[in-house]
DNA sequence: CCTGAAACCTGTCTGC
DNA sequence: TGCAGACAGGTTTCAG
């Protein structure tokens, strides 16, 4: 899925506009359709319609990889998983003819001003929840990596009280919210840490470097509007600045050693065997 | 507690 | 050209 920077880009677009997205704040919900039933994790299309039709969008934000849409008395959460996307589009063309939804649309929210929010998702892994208390779901997440209340000292404590392979631990959303396969590989390379390094043997000094690396790659990703890879293009261009991700066989920019690709926790993992070594 | 495998899905690309 | 297999930005669940 989109990881933190991609979700941040989408949520900023829905909140303020930009990156080709029309903001939805202030729009009133006129109707809702669920086109792929499993997309709605709780409730049914019927209960969803009964609850949210008539409500106005108050704000859009992000927590971890969740897009948080705050309504007047409910919250709509969406998780794009591997291939989900959110688009704002018109329901009718200039001649008043209705515009068909995309082939892989799984959830549609129609507004009173003829715009609609489309949740498109070819692989159908994406999910949406609608709830009175978003903490039911968001409360299970670990800290936000860009939140300055997360200090290196705290992260170090979190790391050493576990004994896990570093990369899968960083991707564990209950441990830290927002990192996925791309940004964890990139951050570990920047921090000169091996993806299989046992977490309880990461030193304080290495943790300082790791936290800085995580923040640097996330901020760079956000600055470039995220990454657009495969056939899911969202307008980002961070894919042109990967240091290790999908660069196996190519030279490391720091030392020239060939980038290696291994499987870790069923995910392909890219690293420099010279720069990134286990303690 | 930790690790790995399978499941949920469709689309794209590679190699025979 | 066709077809099998691998692989893809994620998460959950289960077995060992």
mmCIF file with all atom_site columns, N, CA and C (backbone and C1' of nucleotides) in Angstrom, chain A residues 1 6 227 229 232 245 267-268, chain C residues 6-13:
data_model
loop_
_atom_site.group_PDB
_atom_site.id
_atom_site.type_symbol
_atom_site.label_atom_id
_atom_site.label_alt_id
_atom_site.label_comp_id
_atom_site.label_asym_id
_atom_site.label_entity_id
_atom_site.label_seq_id
_atom_site.pdbx_PDB_ins_code
_atom_site.Cartn_x
_atom_site.Cartn_y
_atom_site.Cartn_z
_atom_site.occupancy
_atom_site.B_iso_or_equiv
_atom_site.pdbx_formal_charge
_atom_site.auth_seq_id
_atom_site.auth_comp_id
_atom_site.auth_asym_id
_atom_site.auth_atom_id
_atom_site.pdbx_PDB_model_num
ATOM 1  N N     . UNK A 1 1   ? 0.855  -1.175  0.000   1.00 0.00 ? 1   UNK A N     1
ATOM 2  C CA    . UNK A 1 1   ? 0.000  0.000   0.000   1.00 0.00 ? 1   UNK A CA    1
ATOM 3  C C     . UNK A 1 1   ? 0.866  1.190   0.000   1.00 0.00 ? 1   UNK A C     1
ATOM 4  N N     . UNK A 1 6   ? 2.595  8.507   1.159   1.00 0.00 ? 6   UNK A N     1
ATOM 5  C CA    . UNK A 1 6   ? 1.536  8.473   0.145   1.00 0.00 ? 6   UNK A CA    1
ATOM 6  C C     . UNK A 1 6   ? 0.193  8.802   0.787   1.00 0.00 ? 6   UNK A C     1
ATOM 7  N N     . UNK A 1 227 ? 5.596  7.958   -3.523  1.00 0.00 ? 227 UNK A N     1
ATOM 8  C CA    . UNK A 1 227 ? 6.164  7.206   -4.644  1.00 0.00 ? 227 UNK A CA    1
ATOM 9  C C     . UNK A 1 227 ? 5.037  6.634   -5.486  1.00 0.00 ? 227 UNK A C     1
ATOM 10 N N     . UNK A 1 229 ? 4.601  3.605   -7.969  1.00 0.00 ? 229 UNK A N     1
ATOM 11 C CA    . UNK A 1 229 ? 5.204  2.453   -8.623  1.00 0.00 ? 229 UNK A CA    1
ATOM 12 C C     . UNK A 1 229 ? 4.132  1.526   -9.142  1.00 0.00 ? 229 UNK A C     1
ATOM 13 N N     . UNK A 1 232 ? -0.218 1.700   -10.171 1.00 0.00 ? 232 UNK A N     1
ATOM 14 C CA    . UNK A 1 232 ? -0.989 2.623   -9.344  1.00 0.00 ? 232 UNK A CA    1
ATOM 15 C C     . UNK A 1 232 ? -0.255 3.956   -9.287  1.00 0.00 ? 232 UNK A C     1
ATOM 16 N N     . UNK A 1 245 ? 15.579 0.389   -2.623  1.00 0.00 ? 245 UNK A N     1
ATOM 17 C CA    . UNK A 1 245 ? 14.345 -0.319  -2.987  1.00 0.00 ? 245 UNK A CA    1
ATOM 18 C C     . UNK A 1 245 ? 14.282 -0.599  -4.485  1.00 0.00 ? 245 UNK A C     1
ATOM 19 N N     . UNK A 1 267 ? 8.573  -10.485 2.677   1.00 0.00 ? 267 UNK A N     1
ATOM 20 C CA    . UNK A 1 267 ? 8.634  -9.259  1.883   1.00 0.00 ? 267 UNK A CA    1
ATOM 21 C C     . UNK A 1 267 ? 10.018 -9.141  1.269   1.00 0.00 ? 267 UNK A C     1
ATOM 22 N N     . UNK A 1 268 ? 10.095 -8.713  0.022   1.00 0.00 ? 268 UNK A N     1
ATOM 23 C CA    . UNK A 1 268 ? 11.412 -8.561  -0.567  1.00 0.00 ? 268 UNK A CA    1
ATOM 24 C C     . UNK A 1 268 ? 12.092 -7.362  0.084   1.00 0.00 ? 268 UNK A C     1
ATOM 25 P P     . DA  C 2 6   ? 6.910  -19.844 -8.777  1.00 0.00 ? 6   DA  C P     1
ATOM 26 O "O5'" . DA  C 2 6   ? 7.332  -18.312 -8.859  1.00 0.00 ? 6   DA  C "O5'" 1
ATOM 27 C "C5'" . DA  C 2 6   ? 8.346  -17.901 -9.772  1.00 0.00 ? 6   DA  C "C5'" 1
ATOM 28 C "C4'" . DA  C 2 6   ? 8.488  -16.397 -9.711  1.00 0.00 ? 6   DA  C "C4'" 1
ATOM 29 C "C3'" . DA  C 2 6   ? 8.357  -15.845 -8.287  1.00 0.00 ? 6   DA  C "C3'" 1
ATOM 30 O "O3'" . DA  C 2 6   ? 9.343  -14.839 -8.074  1.00 0.00 ? 6   DA  C "O3'" 1
ATOM 31 C "C1'" . DA  C 2 6   ? 6.727  -14.842 -9.693  1.00 0.00 ? 6   DA  C "C1'" 1
ATOM 32 P P     . DC  C 2 7   ? 9.582  -14.317 -6.582  1.00 0.00 ? 7   DC  C P     1
ATOM 33 O "O5'" . DC  C 2 7   ? 8.890  -12.890 -6.643  1.00 0.00 ? 7   DC  C "O5'" 1
ATOM 34 C "C5'" . DC  C 2 7   ? 9.156  -12.014 -7.742  1.00 0.00 ? 7   DC  C "C5'" 1
ATOM 35 C "C4'" . DC  C 2 7   ? 8.123  -10.917 -7.726  1.00 0.00 ? 7   DC  C "C4'" 1
ATOM 36 C "C3'" . DC  C 2 7   ? 7.740  -10.496 -6.300  1.00 0.00 ? 7   DC  C "C3'" 1
ATOM 37 O "O3'" . DC  C 2 7   ? 8.173  -9.177  -6.050  1.00 0.00 ? 7   DC  C "O3'" 1
ATOM 38 C "C1'" . DC  C 2 7   ? 5.838  -10.730 -7.727  1.00 0.00 ? 7   DC  C "C1'" 1
ATOM 39 P P     . DA  C 2 8   ? 8.063  -8.614  -4.556  1.00 0.00 ? 8   DA  C P     1
ATOM 40 O "O5'" . DA  C 2 8   ? 6.918  -7.513  -4.678  1.00 0.00 ? 8   DA  C "O5'" 1
ATOM 41 C "C5'" . DA  C 2 8   ? 7.029  -6.462  -5.638  1.00 0.00 ? 8   DA  C "C5'" 1
ATOM 42 C "C4'" . DA  C 2 8   ? 5.706  -5.738  -5.728  1.00 0.00 ? 8   DA  C "C4'" 1
ATOM 43 C "C3'" . DA  C 2 8   ? 4.986  -5.626  -4.390  1.00 0.00 ? 8   DA  C "C3'" 1
ATOM 44 O "O3'" . DA  C 2 8   ? 5.351  -4.409  -3.726  1.00 0.00 ? 8   DA  C "O3'" 1
ATOM 45 C "C1'" . DA  C 2 8   ? 3.506  -6.312  -6.160  1.00 0.00 ? 8   DA  C "C1'" 1
ATOM 46 P P     . DG  C 2 9   ? 6.368  -4.549  -2.426  1.00 0.00 ? 9   DG  C P     1
ATOM 47 O "O5'" . DG  C 2 9   ? 5.974  -3.362  -1.466  1.00 0.00 ? 9   DG  C "O5'" 1
ATOM 48 C "C5'" . DG  C 2 9   ? 5.528  -2.148  -1.949  1.00 0.00 ? 9   DG  C "C5'" 1
ATOM 49 C "C4'" . DG  C 2 9   ? 5.056  -1.303  -0.816  1.00 0.00 ? 9   DG  C "C4'" 1
ATOM 50 C "C3'" . DG  C 2 9   ? 3.774  -1.776  -0.145  1.00 0.00 ? 9   DG  C "C3'" 1
ATOM 51 O "O3'" . DG  C 2 9   ? 3.686  -1.149  1.137   1.00 0.00 ? 9   DG  C "O3'" 1
ATOM 52 C "C1'" . DG  C 2 9   ? 3.286  0.045   -1.469  1.00 0.00 ? 9   DG  C "C1'" 1
ATOM 53 P P     . DG  C 2 10  ? 3.593  -2.038  2.417   1.00 0.00 ? 10  DG  C P     1
ATOM 54 O "O5'" . DG  C 2 10  ? 2.128  -2.617  2.237   1.00 0.00 ? 10  DG  C "O5'" 1
ATOM 55 C "C5'" . DG  C 2 10  ? 1.017  -1.753  2.317   1.00 0.00 ? 10  DG  C "C5'" 1
ATOM 56 C "C4'" . DG  C 2 10  ? -0.032 -2.335  3.247   1.00 0.00 ? 10  DG  C "C4'" 1
ATOM 57 C "C3'" . DG  C 2 10  ? 0.491  -2.683  4.644   1.00 0.00 ? 10  DG  C "C3'" 1
ATOM 58 O "O3'" . DG  C 2 10  ? -0.467 -2.213  5.587   1.00 0.00 ? 10  DG  C "O3'" 1
ATOM 59 C "C1'" . DG  C 2 10  ? -0.471 -4.605  3.627   1.00 0.00 ? 10  DG  C "C1'" 1
ATOM 60 P P     . DT  C 2 11  ? -0.201 -2.340  7.180   1.00 0.00 ? 11  DT  C P     1
ATOM 61 O "O5'" . DT  C 2 11  ? -1.088 -3.590  7.591   1.00 0.00 ? 11  DT  C "O5'" 1
ATOM 62 C "C5'" . DT  C 2 11  ? -2.491 -3.508  7.362   1.00 0.00 ? 11  DT  C "C5'" 1
ATOM 63 C "C4'" . DT  C 2 11  ? -3.147 -4.823  7.651   1.00 0.00 ? 11  DT  C "C4'" 1
ATOM 64 C "C3'" . DT  C 2 11  ? -2.887 -5.373  9.049   1.00 0.00 ? 11  DT  C "C3'" 1
ATOM 65 O "O3'" . DT  C 2 11  ? -4.146 -5.484  9.675   1.00 0.00 ? 11  DT  C "O3'" 1
ATOM 66 C "C1'" . DT  C 2 11  ? -2.647 -7.064  7.387   1.00 0.00 ? 11  DT  C "C1'" 1
ATOM 67 P P     . DT  C 2 12  ? -4.340 -6.036  11.157  1.00 0.00 ? 12  DT  C P     1
ATOM 68 O "O5'" . DT  C 2 12  ? -4.837 -7.540  10.965  1.00 0.00 ? 12  DT  C "O5'" 1
ATOM 69 C "C5'" . DT  C 2 12  ? -5.956 -7.800  10.123  1.00 0.00 ? 12  DT  C "C5'" 1
ATOM 70 C "C4'" . DT  C 2 12  ? -6.151 -9.294  10.042  1.00 0.00 ? 12  DT  C "C4'" 1
ATOM 71 C "C3'" . DT  C 2 12  ? -6.050 -10.013 11.391  1.00 0.00 ? 12  DT  C "C3'" 1
ATOM 72 O "O3'" . DT  C 2 12  ? -7.161 -10.881 11.498  1.00 0.00 ? 12  DT  C "O3'" 1
ATOM 73 C "C1'" . DT  C 2 12  ? -4.588 -11.020 9.823   1.00 0.00 ? 12  DT  C "C1'" 1
ATOM 74 P P     . DT  C 2 13  ? -7.499 -11.617 12.876  1.00 0.00 ? 13  DT  C P     1
ATOM 75 O "O5'" . DT  C 2 13  ? -7.101 -13.134 12.585  1.00 0.00 ? 13  DT  C "O5'" 1
ATOM 76 C "C5'" . DT  C 2 13  ? -7.494 -13.735 11.359  1.00 0.00 ? 13  DT  C "C5'" 1
ATOM 77 C "C4'" . DT  C 2 13  ? -6.769 -15.052 11.217  1.00 0.00 ? 13  DT  C "C4'" 1
ATOM 78 C "C3'" . DT  C 2 13  ? -6.555 -15.794 12.553  1.00 0.00 ? 13  DT  C "C3'" 1
ATOM 79 O "O3'" . DT  C 2 13  ? -6.891 -17.153 12.389  1.00 0.00 ? 13  DT  C "O3'" 1
ATOM 80 C "C1'" . DT  C 2 13  ? -4.519 -15.589 11.411  1.00 0.00 ? 13  DT  C "C1'" 1
#
